[in-house]
C-alpha cells in the first residue's frame, strides 16, 4: 500500500484536484466508493499542501459524521490508510516531493477526522467506543489493508503515536537536512541555533496540531469525567515513549517558545506590518502542546497501558513501557513530561526560561505604551505563557526558587496585574484574571517576594501596567501592588470577578508584615476601602462579605505590628479614622440588621420610582411584594453567625493604637495651633512607638492549595483557550488558511461554547 501511495502522481491542476477531492469525500460518505489501495493512493495526493483549508473545507462535518455513522468500515480504512503513510515515512523520503505531499495531507486529514471519533465517546463504555474499535483494537485486513494480520500487531493508536513521535524529529521534514541536533531551537541543552526554514515551520505546526488533536479527547467529556476517563494517546506519549524522545520534545517546545523575539527589528516601527511572522503560530502551538502534556496526571495519576495490545492496565504501577524509575515518577502523576520538567535545575537553563517568559509577558505592556499606536508588534501568546509559568512553578521547585530570587519577578508581577486590569470588565477573560490572581497569591506566600516589593517603583519599566492607577511619587512596588488590588476590587464589584476579591485581599494580608513606607495615596485608598468593607449593611448582606474586612484588618495589623516605624502615613490615617474603627469594634447584630433594613427600603423606594397616581399606587403593593420575595431568597444573617465571626475579628490592635495615639496627636495640634497633616506625621516620627502595642503574634500566611477543583478548572480553562485560539488564531486570514479551526463544529462538553452573533 505504501509503495502505491507514494508513487502515484495525479496529472491535474489545483482546481481540478479540489473538485476530485470533494467528489472522493462524497463518494466514500455515500457508499459509492469503497476504500481500496488504489483509491487512497490518489485521494491522499489531491489536496494542495500550500493550504490546509482544502482538507477542512471539503471534509465537512456533515460528511465526516455520515461516513463515521453509516460507513464505519470505510471510515476506519481512511484512518488506517493515513496512519500507514505516516508510519512508513522515512528520512530518505523527504527528498521526494510526492512523499512529502502524502505525509502532509495525511497529517491534516487525521487532524480533521479524529475529533469526530472522540465526540462519540460520551455515552459509551471505553471498550465499546468507536475510538476503541478503530484505534485500540487489533487491526484486521478490512480495516487496514496494509497491516499484517498477526496477533502481535500493535493497535493503530499506538502505531500513530509512535510514528508521530518519530516524525517530529525527522531530518528533511521537521528538521533541516544537515542539522547536527534533534532539538528544534537554541536555548536549554542547545547553545547553537540549529536553524529552520518555512517548510520545517509548517511541518512542525502540522505535527503539533495532530498531536494536540490526539490529546484533545478530554474536550468531549464534562469536567467531572474528563480526568477519570483515560486518554490512551496521552498514556502512550507520557508513559510509553523513550526518555530521549520525551526530553527532546520537552526541550524543543520550551526553546521554541522562549527563544521567540516578538519585537524583532525593534528600532524599525511597524516592521511587523511589512514583514510577516510565521513563527508566532508555531510558538503558540508549541506552548499549548507542552502545557497540555504537562497537565496529564495532575488530577489523577496516569494508568498503565499495554503497549502491545492497547489494553488499560489495572494499576498505575503497571509498566506501560520504558519506565525505569516508576517510584520517582509517581509524585508527578506517572507522567514522564512532568517528571523531566521537574529536573531542570542548572542556573543557566533556569535563566533562559525566566528571561524568555519575562520578555514575552512584557511585550503587550510595551506595545501599548508607544508614541506611535501599533508600531510595536503585540503577540497574543501571553495566556499560554502564563499557563506554562503556572506549570513550571508547580512542578519544579528549582524554578520556583530561581524566580523568587530573580529581579524578573517584579516584571512578571507587573505583567500579571496588567492583564488583570485589561481583562477585568470582559466576562470572557475571567479565566485569565483568575489565573493571574492565583499566581499573585502564590507569590505572596514567600517572604523574599514580599521584601522585594519594598524596592523603588519606576513606572517606565512596566510600560502600560500603571496607567489605570492613581499617580504616586517616591513609592515602592508595594504601593503599586496595593493600589492595583484596590483598583481591581473597587471596579469589579458587580462582575463575575467579584468572586476573586477574597483571594486578592488575601494576598495583601500575606505581604503586609513586610511593607514599608506606603505613600499617602496608597494609604488613603486603603482607608476608603475600609469604609466600604466595614459598612454594617455590607457585612450582613452576604454570607462571605465579612471575610473581606478580616483580610483588610489583617493588612493593617501586619503593617503596624511589624513595620510601624516605617508606616507613619498609615498610622496617622488610622488615627484619623478612629471613629470608624471604634464603631466597627462596638457593632452589634441589631445595629447591623437595622442598617441593612434601611438600605433595602431605600433600594425598594428607588425601584418603585416614587409612584404617584391611582394606577401607579395600585401597582405599588404588587411591586413591593415582588421586591420582598426577591429579598427573602437572599442570605439571612443570624445573631449566632454574626457573633461568631465578630468575636474573631482582631480589632484590639487597631483600637489600642488609635486610643493611645489619638489623644497625643490632638494635644500636639492644640498646642501648636495647627492642623497640618505633615506636621502631625513629623510628630509621630519624632517619638517612639515601642511598647505601644501588644507583642506581635506569629505570622500566619494563607497558602494557596492546588485542590482537585483548581486542577479541574485549569484543565477546562486550558482546553477552552486552545479551542478559542484555534478558531481565532492571531495573524488573520493568512494564518487561518494554514491553520483552520480543528474542533469547531464538534460537540465538546468540557466547557460551554457560545457562537457570537456577527451582527452584534
Coordinates of C-alpha atoms in Angstrom, one line a residue, residues 138-532:
X138 CA -6.1 -5.4 16.8
X139 CA -6.1 -4.4 13.1
X140 CA -8.0 -6.5 10.6
X141 CA -7.5 -6.7 6.8
X142 CA -10.8 -4.9 6.2
X143 CA -9.8 -2.0 8.5
X144 CA -6.2 -1.8 7.4
X145 CA -5.4 -3.4 4.0
X146 CA -1.7 -2.8 4.5
X147 CA -1.3 -4.2 8.0
X148 CA -0.2 -7.8 8.5
X149 CA -2.9 -9.9 10.1
X150 CA -1.0 -11.3 13.0
X151 CA -1.9 -11.4 16.7
X152 CA 1.3 -9.4 17.6
X153 CA 0.3 -6.3 15.6
X154 CA 0.1 -3.1 17.6
X155 CA -3.2 -1.2 17.6
X156 CA -3.5 1.7 15.2
X157 CA -3.4 4.3 18.0
X158 CA 0.0 3.1 19.3
X159 CA 1.3 3.0 15.7
X160 CA 0.1 6.5 15.1
X161 CA 1.6 7.9 18.4
X162 CA 5.0 6.2 17.8
X163 CA 5.0 7.3 14.1
X164 CA 4.2 10.9 15.0
X165 CA 6.9 10.9 17.7
X166 CA 9.4 9.9 15.1
X167 CA 8.1 12.4 12.5
X168 CA 8.6 15.2 15.0
X169 CA 12.4 14.8 14.6
X170 CA 12.8 13.7 11.0
X171 CA 15.5 15.4 9.0
X172 CA 14.2 17.0 5.9
X173 CA 10.7 17.3 7.3
X174 CA 10.7 18.9 10.7
X175 CA 14.4 19.3 10.9
X176 CA 16.8 20.8 8.3
X177 CA 18.5 18.0 6.3
X178 CA 22.0 18.6 7.6
X179 CA 21.3 19.6 11.2
X180 CA 23.5 18.0 13.9
X181 CA 21.0 18.1 16.7
X182 CA 17.4 17.0 17.1
X183 CA 16.4 19.9 19.2
X184 CA 14.3 22.5 17.3
X185 CA 15.7 25.7 18.7
X186 CA 18.6 27.0 20.7
X187 CA 18.3 27.5 24.5
X188 CA 18.2 24.7 27.0
X189 CA 20.7 21.9 26.1
X190 CA 21.4 23.6 22.8
X191 CA 23.7 26.6 22.6
X192 CA 23.8 27.0 18.8
X193 CA 20.7 27.7 16.7
X194 CA 20.0 24.6 14.6
X195 CA 18.1 26.8 12.1
X196 CA 14.8 26.3 10.4
X197 CA 13.0 27.1 7.2
X198 CA 9.5 28.0 6.1
X199 CA 9.0 24.3 5.2
X200 CA 10.1 22.9 8.6
X201 CA 8.0 25.5 10.4
X202 CA 4.9 24.4 8.5
X203 CA 5.7 20.7 9.1
X204 CA 6.2 21.3 12.8
X205 CA 2.9 23.1 13.0
X206 CA 1.1 20.3 11.2
X207 CA 2.6 17.7 13.5
X208 CA 1.8 19.6 16.7
X209 CA -1.7 20.2 15.5
X210 CA -2.2 16.5 15.1
X211 CA -0.6 15.9 18.5
X212 CA -3.0 18.4 20.1
X213 CA -5.9 16.6 18.4
X214 CA -4.8 13.3 19.7
X215 CA -4.7 14.7 23.2
X216 CA -8.0 16.5 23.0
X217 CA -10.3 13.6 23.8
X218 CA -10.8 15.3 27.2
X219 CA -12.8 18.0 25.5
X220 CA -15.7 15.6 24.8
X221 CA -16.4 14.8 28.5
X222 CA -17.8 17.0 31.2
X223 CA -15.4 18.3 33.8
X224 CA -16.4 15.6 36.3
X225 CA -15.4 12.9 33.9
X226 CA -12.6 14.5 32.0
X227 CA -9.9 13.3 34.4
X228 CA -11.4 9.9 35.1
X229 CA -11.7 8.7 31.5
X230 CA -8.1 7.7 30.4
X231 CA -6.7 9.3 27.3
X232 CA -4.8 6.4 25.7
X233 CA -2.8 8.7 23.4
X234 CA -1.6 10.6 26.4
X235 CA -0.7 7.3 28.1
X236 CA 1.5 6.3 25.1
X237 CA 3.2 9.6 24.8
X238 CA 3.6 10.4 28.5
X239 CA 4.4 6.9 29.7
X240 CA 5.2 4.8 26.7
X241 CA 8.0 6.6 24.8
X242 CA 11.7 6.5 25.2
X243 CA 13.2 9.1 27.7
X244 CA 15.2 10.6 24.8
X245 CA 12.1 11.5 22.9
X246 CA 10.3 12.9 26.0
X247 CA 13.2 15.1 26.9
X248 CA 13.9 16.1 23.2
X249 CA 10.2 17.2 22.7
X250 CA 10.0 18.9 26.0
X251 CA 13.2 20.9 25.4
X252 CA 12.2 21.7 21.8
X253 CA 8.8 23.0 22.7
X254 CA 10.3 25.1 25.6
X255 CA 13.1 26.5 23.4
X256 CA 10.8 27.3 20.5
X257 CA 8.6 29.3 22.8
X258 CA 11.2 31.0 24.9
X259 CA 13.6 31.9 22.2
X260 CA 10.9 33.8 20.3
X261 CA 11.5 37.6 20.0
X262 CA 8.2 39.2 19.3
X263 CA 9.7 42.6 18.5
X264 CA 12.4 41.6 16.0
X265 CA 13.8 44.7 14.5
X266 CA 12.7 46.8 17.4
X267 CA 14.2 50.0 16.0
X268 CA 12.0 49.8 12.9
X269 CA 8.4 50.8 13.7
X270 CA 5.6 48.9 12.0
X271 CA 8.1 46.2 10.9
X272 CA 5.5 43.5 11.7
X273 CA 3.1 45.1 9.3
X274 CA 5.6 44.9 6.4
X275 CA 7.2 41.5 7.2
X276 CA 5.1 38.5 8.1
X277 CA 6.0 36.3 11.1
X278 CA 5.1 32.6 10.6
X279 CA 6.8 31.7 13.9
X280 CA 4.1 33.2 16.2
X281 CA 1.7 30.4 15.3
X282 CA 4.4 27.8 15.9
X283 CA 5.2 29.4 19.3
X284 CA 1.5 29.4 20.2
X285 CA 1.0 25.7 19.3
X286 CA 4.3 24.7 20.9
X287 CA 3.4 26.2 24.3
X288 CA -0.2 24.9 24.1
X289 CA 1.1 21.4 23.4
X290 CA 3.7 21.4 26.2
X291 CA 1.2 22.7 28.7
X292 CA -1.3 20.0 27.7
X293 CA 1.3 17.3 28.0
X294 CA 2.3 18.6 31.5
X295 CA -1.4 18.7 32.6
X296 CA -1.9 14.9 32.2
X297 CA -1.6 13.3 35.6
X298 CA -2.2 16.5 37.5
X299 CA -5.7 15.4 38.7
X300 CA -5.3 11.7 38.7
X301 CA -2.1 9.6 38.1
X302 CA -1.9 8.1 34.7
X303 CA -2.9 4.5 34.4
X304 CA -0.9 1.8 32.7
X305 CA -1.3 0.8 29.0
X306 CA -0.1 -2.4 27.4
X307 CA 2.0 -1.3 24.5
X308 CA 1.4 -4.5 22.6
X309 CA -2.4 -4.7 22.6
X310 CA -3.5 -1.2 23.8
X311 CA -5.5 -2.5 26.8
X312 CA -5.6 -0.5 30.0
X313 CA -3.7 -1.9 33.0
X314 CA -5.5 -2.2 36.3
X315 CA -3.0 -0.1 38.3
X316 CA -0.8 2.9 37.8
X317 CA 2.2 0.9 38.8
X318 CA 1.9 -1.5 35.9
X319 CA 4.7 -0.9 33.4
X320 CA 3.5 1.0 30.4
X321 CA 6.8 0.8 28.6
X322 CA 10.2 2.1 29.3
X323 CA 9.7 3.3 32.9
X324 CA 13.0 2.8 34.8
X325 CA 12.0 4.9 37.8
X326 CA 8.3 4.4 38.4
X327 CA 8.6 5.2 42.1
X328 CA 10.3 8.6 41.5
X329 CA 7.7 9.4 38.8
X330 CA 4.7 8.6 41.0
X331 CA 4.6 12.1 42.6
X332 CA 4.4 13.6 39.1
X333 CA 1.3 11.6 38.1
X334 CA 3.4 8.9 36.3
X335 CA 3.9 11.4 33.5
X336 CA 7.4 11.5 32.0
X337 CA 7.0 15.1 30.9
X338 CA 6.1 16.3 34.4
X339 CA 9.0 14.3 35.8
X340 CA 11.6 15.6 33.4
X341 CA 10.5 19.2 33.6
X342 CA 10.9 19.0 37.4
X343 CA 14.6 18.0 36.9
X344 CA 15.6 21.2 35.1
X345 CA 17.9 22.8 37.7
X346 CA 21.0 24.3 36.0
X347 CA 21.1 28.0 36.7
X348 CA 21.8 28.9 33.0
X349 CA 18.8 26.8 31.9
X350 CA 16.5 28.4 34.5
X351 CA 17.7 31.8 33.5
X352 CA 16.8 31.1 29.8
X353 CA 13.3 30.1 30.9
X354 CA 12.7 33.1 33.2
X355 CA 14.2 35.6 30.7
X356 CA 12.1 34.2 27.9
X357 CA 8.8 34.3 29.9
X358 CA 9.5 37.8 31.2
X359 CA 10.3 39.0 27.6
X360 CA 7.1 37.6 26.1
X361 CA 4.9 38.8 29.0
X362 CA 6.4 42.3 28.9
X363 CA 5.6 42.6 25.2
X364 CA 1.9 43.6 25.5
X365 CA 2.8 46.2 28.1
X366 CA 5.5 47.8 25.8
X367 CA 3.4 47.7 22.7
X368 CA 0.6 49.5 24.5
X369 CA 2.9 52.2 25.7
X370 CA 4.3 53.7 22.4
X371 CA 4.0 57.1 20.9
X372 CA 3.1 55.5 17.5
X373 CA 0.0 53.4 18.1
X374 CA 0.5 49.9 16.7
X375 CA 4.2 50.5 15.9
X376 CA 5.4 47.7 18.1
X377 CA 4.1 44.2 17.4
X378 CA 1.8 42.8 20.1
X379 CA 1.8 39.0 20.4
X380 CA -1.2 37.2 21.9
X381 CA 0.6 34.2 23.3
X382 CA 0.7 35.7 26.9
X383 CA -2.2 33.4 28.1
X384 CA -0.3 30.3 27.1
X385 CA 3.0 31.6 28.6
X386 CA 1.2 32.3 31.9
X387 CA -0.1 28.7 31.8
X388 CA 3.4 27.4 31.2
X389 CA 4.7 29.5 34.1
X390 CA 2.0 28.1 36.3
X391 CA 3.0 24.5 35.4
X392 CA 6.7 25.1 35.8
X393 CA 6.2 26.9 39.2
X394 CA 4.1 24.0 40.4
X395 CA 6.3 21.1 39.2
X396 CA 9.9 22.5 39.5
X397 CA 11.0 23.7 42.9
X398 CA 14.3 24.9 41.5
X399 CA 12.4 27.1 39.0
X400 CA 10.2 28.5 41.8
X401 CA 13.2 29.4 43.9
X402 CA 15.1 30.9 41.0
X403 CA 12.1 33.1 40.1
X404 CA 11.7 34.2 43.7
X405 CA 15.3 35.3 43.8
X406 CA 15.3 36.9 40.3
X407 CA 14.7 40.6 39.6
X408 CA 12.4 39.4 36.8
X409 CA 9.7 38.5 39.4
X410 CA 8.7 42.2 39.6
X411 CA 8.4 42.4 35.9
X412 CA 6.2 39.3 35.8
X413 CA 4.1 40.8 38.7
X414 CA 3.5 43.9 36.6
X415 CA 2.5 41.8 33.6
X416 CA 0.0 39.7 35.6
X417 CA -1.5 42.9 37.1
X418 CA -1.7 44.5 33.7
X419 CA -3.6 41.5 32.2
X420 CA -6.0 41.5 35.2
X421 CA -6.6 45.3 34.7
X422 CA -7.2 45.0 31.0
X423 CA -9.5 41.9 31.3
X424 CA -11.4 42.8 34.4
X425 CA -14.5 44.0 32.6
X426 CA -14.6 41.3 30.0
X427 CA -16.6 38.2 31.1
X428 CA -14.8 36.1 28.5
X429 CA -11.5 36.8 30.2
X430 CA -12.3 35.8 33.7
X431 CA -10.2 32.7 33.4
X432 CA -7.1 34.8 32.7
X433 CA -7.9 37.1 35.6
X434 CA -8.4 34.1 37.9
X435 CA -5.1 32.5 36.9
X436 CA -3.2 35.8 37.4
X437 CA -4.9 36.2 40.8
X438 CA -3.9 32.7 41.8
X439 CA -0.3 33.3 40.8
X440 CA -0.1 36.6 42.8
X441 CA -1.5 34.6 45.8
X442 CA 1.3 32.0 45.3
X443 CA 3.9 34.8 45.1
X444 CA 2.6 36.4 48.3
X445 CA 3.4 33.3 50.3
X446 CA 7.1 33.9 50.1
X447 CA 8.9 36.3 52.4
X448 CA 11.6 37.1 49.9
X449 CA 8.9 38.2 47.4
X450 CA 7.2 40.5 50.0
X451 CA 10.5 42.0 50.9
X452 CA 11.4 42.7 47.3
X453 CA 8.2 44.7 47.0
X454 CA 9.9 47.5 49.0
X455 CA 12.2 48.3 46.0
X456 CA 11.6 51.7 44.5
X457 CA 9.0 51.7 41.8
X458 CA 9.7 53.2 38.3
X459 CA 6.7 53.3 36.1
X460 CA 8.8 53.5 33.0
X461 CA 10.0 49.9 33.5
X462 CA 6.5 48.4 33.3
X463 CA 5.0 50.1 30.2
X464 CA 1.3 50.5 30.4
X465 CA 0.9 48.5 33.6
X466 CA 0.4 51.6 35.8
X467 CA -2.0 53.5 33.5
X468 CA -5.1 52.5 35.5
X469 CA -3.7 53.6 38.8
X470 CA -3.6 57.0 40.6
X471 CA -0.3 58.8 40.2
X472 CA 2.0 58.4 43.2
X473 CA 5.6 59.6 43.6
X474 CA 8.6 58.2 45.6
X475 CA 6.7 54.9 46.1
X476 CA 7.6 51.3 46.1
X477 CA 6.5 48.2 44.3
X478 CA 4.4 47.6 47.4
X479 CA 2.4 50.8 46.6
X480 CA 2.0 49.6 43.0
X481 CA 0.8 46.2 44.2
X482 CA -1.7 47.5 46.8
X483 CA -3.1 50.2 44.5
X484 CA -3.6 47.6 41.8
X485 CA -5.5 45.3 44.1
X486 CA -7.6 48.3 45.3
X487 CA -8.5 49.2 41.8
X488 CA -9.4 45.7 40.9
X489 CA -11.6 45.2 44.0
X490 CA -13.4 48.6 43.7
X491 CA -14.1 48.4 39.9
X492 CA -15.4 44.8 39.7
X493 CA -18.0 44.6 42.5
X494 CA -20.8 43.8 40.0
X495 CA -18.9 41.4 37.8
X496 CA -18.0 37.7 38.0
X497 CA -14.5 38.8 39.1
X498 CA -16.1 39.7 42.5
X499 CA -15.7 36.1 43.5
X500 CA -11.9 36.7 43.4
X501 CA -12.0 39.7 45.8
X502 CA -11.3 37.4 48.8
X503 CA -8.2 36.0 47.1
X504 CA -7.0 39.4 46.2
X505 CA -7.2 40.8 49.7
X506 CA -5.7 37.6 51.0
X507 CA -2.5 38.4 49.0
X508 CA -2.3 41.8 50.7
X509 CA -2.7 40.2 54.1
X510 CA 0.2 37.8 53.3
X511 CA 2.6 40.6 52.4
X512 CA 1.5 43.1 55.0
X513 CA 4.2 42.3 57.6
X514 CA 6.9 43.3 55.2
X515 CA 5.5 46.5 53.6
X516 CA 7.4 49.7 54.4
X517 CA 6.8 53.4 53.6
X518 CA 3.4 53.2 52.0
X519 CA 2.6 56.5 50.3
X520 CA -0.2 58.8 51.3
X521 CA -2.0 57.9 48.0
X522 CA -1.9 54.2 48.9
X523 CA -3.0 54.8 52.5
X524 CA -5.9 56.9 51.5
X525 CA -7.1 54.3 49.1
X526 CA -6.9 51.6 51.8
X527 CA -8.9 53.8 54.1
X528 CA -11.6 54.3 51.5
X529 CA -11.8 50.6 51.0
X530 CA -12.0 50.1 54.8
X531 CA -15.0 52.5 54.8
X532 CA -16.8 50.3 52.2

